Amino acid sequence: MALKKKKYRYICLFIPSDHYVDPTVLIKKICYLYLQLFGSIKFHTTLIKYIHLKNIDKRFVILKCGLSDLPDILLSIYLTSCITKLILFISGTLKSIKNKIKSFQKLDIFN
Amino acid sequence: MKTLPIKKIIDLNTYFDINDKIMDFYKNFYNIDIVGFRCSKKTLLNHRNSVIFRTKNDLDHNFEKCGFFYLVESNFTGNININYSNTDIITINKFNDVKSLLKKLSGKNLGIEFLLSDLNAYKNLEIGTWIHTVQYFYNLCKKYCHQFIISSGARNIYDVPSSKIFNIFLEKINIDTDRYWNEVNEWLDIKKRGFIYGP
């Protein structure tokens, strides 16, 4: 029997320049909260990781995680209150994330 | 089972100035249709129907209320002897004696509001307790005919959760999201009797 392919989602966060946090620190804080909220066994199925994209503003941080764990990951990101961030959008492809970033930059609220 | 159509996603409690650009952001990126606020700046020109003005019972804000649908708010800090007449919505800041309060005001169809921003005061390991307690109060609101409401209580734009985050919280509290949003919309429609039309 063929293994079912795991589906992923990309989460785009916006961190304002004056609150810049290194993405690895951000991931650590989110994972720490996730571990405390949902436990170690669930955490190891999330496969959360930071995605580095070229030609993208440093203020945008893109994370990748399993689709099935998306709600719990979003909850952990939202509750990581020590970091100033916006959870901008969730998408299935990086191409779509890039397009949405462009439309967000046009908004001109955070510049 | 027939599912109800989702009406509008509402965040009834924010503590910062909202302007048209921020409202555009809410609508386009967060799918939030209506926002409750209490600032006095008249910077909202294009989104008057998307905001609800909140005012304290003891303040006269008639001028500022003009043109906005408004709700009279009170905070519950553990004292059930406060008079809540003319109040539309009570924000629960402390969980002590909430049951007695709901029982005392039984049948008045008040909005009983819990803030996600309160979670900032909780340690990580206590967040489950908050969810469990709020779930208990949701059932009490049903029992005593009040409208259970979850709001952000955001102090700045970065604290505002998207509609997705609201729905995740509702699911964690074991509330059917479609049903919840429909109930809140219907409750707001009932409260619209207080609308003051501007000049």
CSV table of N, CA and C in Angstrom, one decimal, chain B residues 14-155:
chain,number,residue,atom,x,y,z
B,14,THR,N,-12.1,46.2,21.0
B,14,THR,CA,-10.7,46.6,20.7
B,14,THR,C,-10.5,47.9,21.4
B,15,TYR,N,-9.2,48.2,21.8
B,15,TYR,CA,-8.9,49.4,22.6
B,15,TYR,C,-8.0,50.3,21.9
B,16,PHE,N,-8.0,50.3,20.6
B,16,PHE,CA,-7.1,51.3,19.9
B,16,PHE,C,-7.9,51.9,18.7
B,17,ASP,N,-7.3,53.0,18.2
B,17,ASP,CA,-7.9,53.8,17.2
B,17,ASP,C,-8.0,53.0,15.9
B,18,ILE,N,-9.1,53.0,15.3
B,18,ILE,CA,-9.3,52.3,14.0
B,18,ILE,C,-9.6,53.3,12.9
B,19,ASN,N,-8.9,53.2,11.8
B,19,ASN,CA,-9.2,54.1,10.7
B,19,ASN,C,-9.6,53.2,9.5
B,20,ASP,N,-9.9,53.9,8.4
B,20,ASP,CA,-10.3,53.2,7.2
B,20,ASP,C,-9.3,52.1,6.7
B,21,LYS,N,-8.0,52.5,6.8
B,21,LYS,CA,-7.0,51.6,6.3
B,21,LYS,C,-7.0,50.3,7.1
B,22,ILE,N,-7.1,50.5,8.4
B,22,ILE,CA,-7.0,49.3,9.3
B,22,ILE,C,-8.3,48.4,9.1
B,23,MET,N,-9.4,49.1,8.9
B,23,MET,CA,-10.6,48.4,8.6
B,23,MET,C,-10.5,47.6,7.3
B,24,ASP,N,-9.9,48.2,6.3
B,24,ASP,CA,-9.7,47.5,5.0
B,24,ASP,C,-8.8,46.2,5.2
B,25,PHE,N,-7.8,46.4,6.1
B,25,PHE,CA,-6.9,45.3,6.4
B,25,PHE,C,-7.7,44.2,7.1
B,26,TYR,N,-8.5,44.5,8.1
B,26,TYR,CA,-9.4,43.5,8.7
B,26,TYR,C,-10.2,42.7,7.8
B,27,LYS,N,-10.9,43.5,6.9
B,27,LYS,CA,-11.8,42.9,6.0
B,27,LYS,C,-11.1,42.0,4.9
B,28,ASN,N,-10.0,42.5,4.4
B,28,ASN,CA,-9.3,41.8,3.3
B,28,ASN,C,-8.4,40.6,3.8
B,29,PHE,N,-7.8,40.8,4.9
B,29,PHE,CA,-6.8,39.8,5.3
B,29,PHE,C,-7.3,39.0,6.5
B,30,TYR,N,-8.1,39.5,7.4
B,30,TYR,CA,-8.6,38.8,8.6
B,30,TYR,C,-10.0,38.3,8.5
B,31,ASN,N,-10.7,38.7,7.4
B,31,ASN,CA,-12.1,38.4,7.3
B,31,ASN,C,-13.0,38.8,8.4
B,32,ILE,N,-12.6,39.9,9.1
B,32,ILE,CA,-13.5,40.4,10.2
B,32,ILE,C,-14.3,41.5,9.6
B,33,ASP,N,-15.6,41.4,9.8
B,33,ASP,CA,-16.5,42.3,9.1
B,33,ASP,C,-16.9,43.5,10.0
B,34,ILE,N,-17.0,43.2,11.3
B,34,ILE,CA,-17.5,44.3,12.3
B,34,ILE,C,-16.5,44.3,13.4
B,35,VAL,N,-16.2,45.6,13.8
B,35,VAL,CA,-15.2,45.8,15.0
B,35,VAL,C,-15.9,46.7,16.0
B,36,GLY,N,-15.8,46.3,17.2
B,36,GLY,CA,-16.2,47.2,18.3
B,36,GLY,C,-15.1,48.1,18.8
B,37,PHE,N,-15.3,49.4,19.0
B,37,PHE,CA,-14.2,50.2,19.5
B,37,PHE,C,-14.7,51.3,20.3
B,38,ARG,N,-13.8,52.0,21.0
B,38,ARG,CA,-14.3,53.1,21.9
B,38,ARG,C,-13.5,54.4,21.8
B,39,CYS,N,-12.8,54.5,20.7
B,39,CYS,CA,-12.0,55.8,20.6
B,39,CYS,C,-13.0,56.9,20.1
B,40,SER,N,-12.5,58.1,20.2
B,40,SER,CA,-13.4,59.2,19.9
B,40,SER,C,-13.1,59.8,18.5
B,41,LYS,N,-12.0,59.4,18.0
B,41,LYS,CA,-11.6,60.0,16.7
B,41,LYS,C,-12.5,59.6,15.6
B,42,LYS,N,-12.9,60.6,14.8
B,42,LYS,CA,-13.8,60.3,13.7
B,42,LYS,C,-13.0,60.1,12.4
B,43,THR,N,-12.2,59.0,12.4
B,43,THR,CA,-11.4,58.7,11.2
B,43,THR,C,-12.0,57.7,10.3
B,44,LEU,N,-13.1,57.1,10.7
B,44,LEU,CA,-13.8,56.1,9.9
B,44,LEU,C,-14.8,56.7,9.0
B,45,LEU,N,-14.5,56.9,7.8
B,45,LEU,CA,-15.4,57.5,6.9
B,45,LEU,C,-16.2,56.5,6.0
B,46,ASN,N,-15.4,55.5,5.6
B,46,ASN,CA,-16.0,54.6,4.6
B,46,ASN,C,-16.6,53.3,5.2
B,47,HIS,N,-16.4,53.1,6.5
B,47,HIS,CA,-16.8,51.9,7.1
B,47,HIS,C,-17.7,52.1,8.3
B,48,ARG,N,-18.5,53.0,8.3
B,48,ARG,CA,-19.4,53.3,9.4
B,48,ARG,C,-20.3,52.1,9.8
B,49,ASN,N,-20.7,51.3,8.8
B,49,ASN,CA,-21.5,50.2,9.1
B,49,ASN,C,-20.7,49.0,9.6
B,50,SER,N,-19.4,49.1,9.6
B,50,SER,CA,-18.6,48.0,10.0
B,50,SER,C,-18.0,48.2,11.4
B,51,VAL,N,-18.5,49.2,12.1
B,51,VAL,CA,-18.0,49.5,13.5
B,51,VAL,C,-19.1,49.6,14.5
B,52,ILE,N,-18.8,49.3,15.7
B,52,ILE,CA,-19.8,49.4,16.8
B,52,ILE,C,-19.1,50.2,17.9
B,53,PHE,N,-19.7,51.3,18.2
B,53,PHE,CA,-19.1,52.2,19.2
B,53,PHE,C,-19.5,51.6,20.6
B,54,ARG,N,-18.5,51.5,21.5
B,54,ARG,CA,-18.8,51.1,22.9
B,54,ARG,C,-18.7,52.2,23.8
B,55,THR,N,-19.6,52.3,24.7
B,55,THR,CA,-19.6,53.4,25.7
B,55,THR,C,-19.9,52.9,27.1
B,56,LYS,N,-19.3,53.6,28.1
B,56,LYS,CA,-19.6,53.3,29.4
B,56,LYS,C,-21.0,53.8,29.8
B,57,ASN,N,-21.6,53.2,30.7
B,57,ASN,CA,-23.0,53.6,31.2
B,57,ASN,C,-23.0,55.0,31.8
B,58,ASP,N,-21.9,55.4,32.4
B,58,ASP,CA,-21.9,56.6,33.2
B,58,ASP,C,-21.4,57.8,32.4
B,59,LEU,N,-21.1,57.6,31.1
B,59,LEU,CA,-20.5,58.7,30.3
B,59,LEU,C,-21.5,59.2,29.3
B,60,ASP,N,-21.5,60.5,29.0
B,60,ASP,CA,-22.4,61.0,28.0
B,60,ASP,C,-21.6,61.2,26.7
B,61,HIS,N,-21.8,60.3,25.8
B,61,HIS,CA,-21.0,60.4,24.5
B,61,HIS,C,-21.9,60.7,23.4
B,62,ASN,N,-23.0,61.4,23.6
B,62,ASN,CA,-24.0,61.5,22.5
B,62,ASN,C,-23.4,62.0,21.2
B,63,PHE,N,-22.5,63.0,21.4
B,63,PHE,CA,-22.0,63.6,20.1
B,63,PHE,C,-21.2,62.5,19.4
B,64,GLU,N,-20.4,61.8,20.1
B,64,GLU,CA,-19.5,60.8,19.4
B,64,GLU,C,-20.3,59.6,18.9
B,65,LYS,N,-21.5,59.3,19.6
B,65,LYS,CA,-22.2,58.2,19.2
B,65,LYS,C,-22.9,58.4,17.8
B,66,CYS,N,-23.1,59.7,17.5
B,66,CYS,CA,-23.8,60.0,16.3
B,66,CYS,C,-23.3,59.3,15.1
B,67,GLY,N,-24.2,58.6,14.4
B,67,GLY,CA,-23.8,57.9,13.2
B,67,GLY,C,-23.3,56.5,13.4
B,68,PHE,N,-23.0,56.1,14.7
B,68,PHE,CA,-22.5,54.8,15.0
B,68,PHE,C,-23.6,54.0,15.8
B,69,PHE,N,-23.6,52.7,15.4
B,69,PHE,CA,-24.4,51.8,16.3
B,69,PHE,C,-23.6,51.6,17.6
B,70,TYR,N,-24.2,51.7,18.7
B,70,TYR,CA,-23.4,51.6,19.9
B,70,TYR,C,-24.0,50.6,20.9
B,71,LEU,N,-23.1,50.2,21.8
B,71,LEU,CA,-23.4,49.3,22.9
B,71,LEU,C,-23.0,49.9,24.2
B,72,VAL,N,-23.8,49.7,25.2
B,72,VAL,CA,-23.4,50.2,26.5
B,72,VAL,C,-22.7,49.0,27.2
B,73,GLU,N,-21.5,49.3,27.7
B,73,GLU,CA,-20.7,48.2,28.3
B,73,GLU,C,-20.5,48.4,29.8
B,74,SER,N,-20.3,47.3,30.5
B,74,SER,CA,-19.8,47.4,31.9
B,74,SER,C,-18.8,46.3,32.0
B,75,ASN,N,-17.9,46.5,33.0
B,75,ASN,CA,-16.9,45.4,33.3
B,75,ASN,C,-17.4,44.7,34.6
B,76,PHE,N,-17.2,43.4,34.6
B,76,PHE,CA,-17.5,42.6,35.8
B,76,PHE,C,-16.1,42.3,36.5
B,77,THR,N,-15.9,42.8,37.7
B,77,THR,CA,-14.6,42.5,38.4
B,77,THR,C,-14.8,41.7,39.6
B,78,GLY,N,-16.0,41.0,39.7
B,78,GLY,CA,-16.2,40.1,40.9
B,78,GLY,C,-17.3,40.6,41.8
B,79,ASN,N,-17.8,41.8,41.6
B,79,ASN,CA,-18.8,42.4,42.5
B,79,ASN,C,-20.2,42.2,41.8
B,80,ILE,N,-21.1,41.4,42.4
B,80,ILE,CA,-22.4,41.2,41.7
B,80,ILE,C,-23.4,42.2,42.2
B,81,ASN,N,-23.0,43.1,43.1
B,81,ASN,CA,-24.0,44.1,43.6
B,81,ASN,C,-24.1,45.4,42.7
B,82,ILE,N,-23.2,45.4,41.7
B,82,ILE,CA,-23.3,46.6,40.8
B,82,ILE,C,-24.5,46.6,40.0
B,83,ASN,N,-25.1,47.7,39.7
B,83,ASN,CA,-26.3,47.8,38.9
B,83,ASN,C,-26.0,47.7,37.4
B,84,TYR,N,-26.6,46.7,36.8
B,84,TYR,CA,-26.3,46.5,35.3
B,84,TYR,C,-27.5,46.9,34.5
B,85,SER,N,-28.4,47.8,35.0
B,85,SER,CA,-29.5,48.2,34.1
B,85,SER,C,-28.9,49.1,33.0
B,86,ASN,N,-29.6,49.1,31.9
B,86,ASN,CA,-29.1,49.8,30.7
B,86,ASN,C,-27.8,49.3,30.1
B,87,THR,N,-27.4,48.2,30.6
B,87,THR,CA,-26.1,47.6,30.0
B,87,THR,C,-26.4,46.6,29.0
B,88,ASP,N,-25.7,46.7,27.9
B,88,ASP,CA,-25.9,45.7,26.8
B,88,ASP,C,-24.9,44.5,26.9
B,89,ILE,N,-23.7,44.9,27.3
B,89,ILE,CA,-22.7,43.9,27.3
B,89,ILE,C,-21.8,44.0,28.5
B,90,ILE,N,-21.5,42.8,29.1
B,90,ILE,CA,-20.7,42.8,30.3
B,90,ILE,C,-19.4,42.1,30.0
B,91,THR,N,-18.3,42.7,30.2
B,91,THR,CA,-17.0,42.1,30.0
B,91,THR,C,-16.5,41.4,31.3
B,92,ILE,N,-16.2,40.2,31.2
B,92,ILE,CA,-15.8,39.4,32.4
B,92,ILE,C,-14.3,39.5,32.5
B,93,ASN,N,-13.9,40.2,33.6
B,93,ASN,CA,-12.5,40.3,33.8
B,93,ASN,C,-12.0,39.3,34.9
B,94,LYS,N,-12.9,39.0,35.8
B,94,LYS,CA,-12.6,38.0,36.8
B,94,LYS,C,-13.7,36.9,36.9
B,95,PHE,N,-13.2,35.7,37.1
B,95,PHE,CA,-14.2,34.6,37.0
B,95,PHE,C,-14.9,34.3,38.3
B,96,ASN,N,-14.5,35.0,39.4
B,96,ASN,CA,-15.2,34.8,40.6
B,96,ASN,C,-16.7,35.3,40.5
B,97,ASP,N,-17.6,34.5,41.0
B,97,ASP,CA,-19.0,34.8,41.1
B,97,ASP,C,-19.7,35.1,39.8
B,98,VAL,N,-19.1,34.6,38.7
B,98,VAL,CA,-19.7,34.8,37.4
B,98,VAL,C,-21.1,34.1,37.3
B,99,LYS,N,-21.1,32.9,37.9
B,99,LYS,CA,-22.3,32.1,37.9
B,99,LYS,C,-23.4,32.9,38.6
B,100,SER,N,-23.1,33.5,39.8
B,100,SER,CA,-24.2,34.2,40.5
B,100,SER,C,-24.7,35.4,39.7
B,101,LEU,N,-23.7,36.1,39.0
B,101,LEU,CA,-24.1,37.2,38.1
B,101,LEU,C,-25.0,36.8,37.0
B,102,LEU,N,-24.7,35.7,36.4
B,102,LEU,CA,-25.5,35.2,35.3
B,102,LEU,C,-26.9,34.8,35.7
B,103,LYS,N,-26.9,34.2,37.0
B,103,LYS,CA,-28.2,33.8,37.5
B,103,LYS,C,-29.1,35.0,37.9
B,104,LYS,N,-28.4,36.0,38.5
B,104,LYS,CA,-29.1,37.2,38.9
B,104,LYS,C,-29.7,37.9,37.7
B,105,LEU,N,-29.0,38.0,36.6
B,105,LEU,CA,-29.5,38.7,35.5
B,105,LEU,C,-30.2,37.8,34.5
B,106,SER,N,-30.6,36.6,34.9
B,106,SER,CA,-31.2,35.6,34.1
B,106,SER,C,-32.3,36.2,33.2
B,107,GLY,N,-32.3,35.8,31.9
B,107,GLY,CA,-33.4,36.2,31.0
B,107,GLY,C,-33.2,37.6,30.4
B,108,LYS,N,-32.2,38.3,30.8
B,108,LYS,CA,-32.1,39.7,30.2
B,108,LYS,C,-31.4,39.8,28.9
B,109,ASN,N,-30.9,38.6,28.4
B,109,ASN,CA,-30.3,38.6,27.1
B,109,ASN,C,-29.1,39.6,27.0
B,110,LEU,N,-28.3,39.6,28.0
B,110,LEU,CA,-27.1,40.5,28.0
B,110,LEU,C,-26.0,39.7,27.2
B,111,GLY,N,-25.1,40.5,26.7
B,111,GLY,CA,-23.9,39.9,26.1
B,111,GLY,C,-22.8,39.7,27.2
B,112,ILE,N,-22.4,38.5,27.3
B,112,ILE,CA,-21.4,38.2,28.3
B,112,ILE,C,-20.1,37.9,27.5
B,113,GLU,N,-19.1,38.8,27.7
B,113,GLU,CA,-18.0,38.8,26.9
B,113,GLU,C,-16.7,38.4,27.6
B,114,PHE,N,-16.0,37.5,26.9
B,114,PHE,CA,-14.7,37.0,27.4
B,114,PHE,C,-13.6,37.5,26.4
B,115,LEU,N,-12.5,37.9,27.0
B,115,LEU,CA,-11.4,38.5,26.1
B,115,LEU,C,-10.3,37.6,25.9
B,116,LEU,N,-9.8,37.4,24.7
B,116,LEU,CA,-8.7,36.6,24.4
B,116,LEU,C,-7.4,37.3,24.9
B,117,SER,N,-7.4,38.6,25.1
B,117,SER,CA,-6.3,39.3,25.6
B,117,SER,C,-6.0,39.0,27.0
B,118,ASP,N,-7.0,38.5,27.8
B,118,ASP,CA,-6.8,38.1,29.2
B,118,ASP,C,-5.8,36.9,29.2
B,119,LEU,N,-5.7,36.2,28.1
B,119,LEU,CA,-4.8,35.0,28.1
B,119,LEU,C,-3.4,35.4,28.3
B,120,ASN,N,-3.1,36.7,28.0
B,120,ASN,CA,-1.7,37.2,28.2
B,120,ASN,C,-1.3,37.1,29.7
B,121,ALA,N,-2.3,37.2,30.6
B,121,ALA,CA,-2.0,37.2,32.0
B,121,ALA,C,-1.8,35.7,32.5
B,122,TYR,N,-2.1,34.8,31.7
B,122,TYR,CA,-2.1,33.4,32.1
B,122,TYR,C,-0.7,32.8,31.7
B,123,LYS,N,-0.2,31.9,32.6
B,123,LYS,CA,1.0,31.1,32.3
B,123,LYS,C,0.6,30.1,31.2
B,124,ASN,N,1.6,29.6,30.4
B,124,ASN,CA,1.3,28.7,29.3
B,124,ASN,C,0.5,27.5,29.8
B,125,LEU,N,0.8,27.0,31.0
B,125,LEU,CA,0.2,25.8,31.5
B,125,LEU,C,-1.2,26.0,32.0
B,126,GLU,N,-1.6,27.3,32.1
B,126,GLU,CA,-3.0,27.6,32.6
B,126,GLU,C,-4.0,27.9,31.5
B,127,ILE,N,-3.5,27.9,30.3
B,127,ILE,CA,-4.4,28.2,29.2
B,127,ILE,C,-5.5,27.2,29.0
B,128,GLY,N,-5.2,26.0,29.3
B,128,GLY,CA,-6.2,24.9,29.2
B,128,GLY,C,-7.3,25.2,30.3
B,129,THR,N,-6.9,25.7,31.4
B,129,THR,CA,-7.9,26.0,32.5
B,129,THR,C,-8.8,27.1,32.0
B,130,TRP,N,-8.3,28.1,31.3
B,130,TRP,CA,-9.1,29.2,30.8
B,130,TRP,C,-10.1,28.7,29.8
B,131,ILE,N,-9.7,27.8,28.9
B,131,ILE,CA,-10.6,27.2,27.9
B,131,ILE,C,-11.7,26.4,28.6
B,132,HIS,N,-11.3,25.6,29.6
B,132,HIS,CA,-12.3,24.8,30.3
B,132,HIS,C,-13.3,25.7,31.0
B,133,THR,N,-12.8,26.7,31.7
B,133,THR,CA,-13.7,27.6,32.4
B,133,THR,C,-14.6,28.4,31.5
B,134,VAL,N,-14.1,28.9,30.4
B,134,VAL,CA,-15.0,29.6,29.5
B,134,VAL,C,-16.0,28.7,28.9
B,135,GLN,N,-15.7,27.4,28.7
B,135,GLN,CA,-16.6,26.4,28.1
B,135,GLN,C,-17.8,26.3,29.2
B,136,TYR,N,-17.4,26.2,30.4
B,136,TYR,CA,-18.4,26.1,31.5
B,136,TYR,C,-19.4,27.3,31.5
B,137,PHE,N,-18.8,28.5,31.3
B,137,PHE,CA,-19.6,29.8,31.3
B,137,PHE,C,-20.5,29.8,30.0
B,138,TYR,N,-20.0,29.2,28.9
B,138,TYR,CA,-20.8,29.2,27.7
B,138,TYR,C,-22.1,28.4,28.0
B,139,ASN,N,-21.9,27.3,28.7
B,139,ASN,CA,-23.1,26.5,29.0
B,139,ASN,C,-24.0,27.3,29.9
B,140,LEU,N,-23.4,28.0,30.9
B,140,LEU,CA,-24.3,28.8,31.8
B,140,LEU,C,-25.0,29.9,31.1
B,141,CYS,N,-24.3,30.5,30.1
B,141,CYS,CA,-25.0,31.6,29.3
B,141,CYS,C,-26.2,31.0,28.6
B,142,LYS,N,-26.1,29.8,28.1
B,142,LYS,CA,-27.2,29.2,27.4
B,142,LYS,C,-28.3,29.0,28.4
B,143,LYS,N,-27.9,28.5,29.6
B,143,LYS,CA,-28.9,28.1,30.6
B,143,LYS,C,-29.7,29.4,31.0
B,144,TYR,N,-29.0,30.5,31.2
B,144,TYR,CA,-29.6,31.7,31.8
B,144,TYR,C,-30.0,32.7,30.7
B,145,CYS,N,-30.0,32.3,29.4
B,145,CYS,CA,-30.4,33.1,28.3
B,145,CYS,C,-29.6,34.4,28.1
B,146,HIS,N,-28.3,34.2,28.1
B,146,HIS,CA,-27.4,35.4,27.7
B,146,HIS,C,-26.7,35.0,26.5
B,147,GLN,N,-26.1,36.0,25.9
B,147,GLN,CA,-25.3,35.8,24.7
B,147,GLN,C,-23.9,35.7,25.0
B,148,PHE,N,-23.3,34.5,24.8
B,148,PHE,CA,-21.9,34.3,25.0
B,148,PHE,C,-21.1,35.0,23.9
B,149,ILE,N,-20.1,35.8,24.2
B,149,ILE,CA,-19.3,36.5,23.2
B,149,ILE,C,-17.8,36.4,23.5
B,150,ILE,N,-17.1,36.1,22.4
B,150,ILE,CA,-15.6,36.1,22.5
B,150,ILE,C,-15.1,37.3,21.7
B,151,SER,N,-14.2,38.1,22.3
B,151,SER,CA,-13.7,39.2,21.6
B,151,SER,C,-12.2,39.2,21.9
B,152,SER,N,-11.5,40.1,21.1
B,152,SER,CA,-10.0,40.1,21.2
B,152,SER,C,-9.5,40.9,22.4
B,153,GLY,N,-10.1,42.0,22.6
B,153,GLY,CA,-9.6,42.9,23.7
B,153,GLY,C,-8.3,43.5,23.3
B,154,ALA,N,-8.1,43.6,21.9
B,154,ALA,CA,-6.7,44.0,21.4
B,154,ALA,C,-6.4,45.4,21.8
B,155,ARG,N,-5.1,45.6,22.2
B,155,ARG,CA,-4.6,46.9,22.6
B,155,ARG,C,-3.9,47.6,21.4
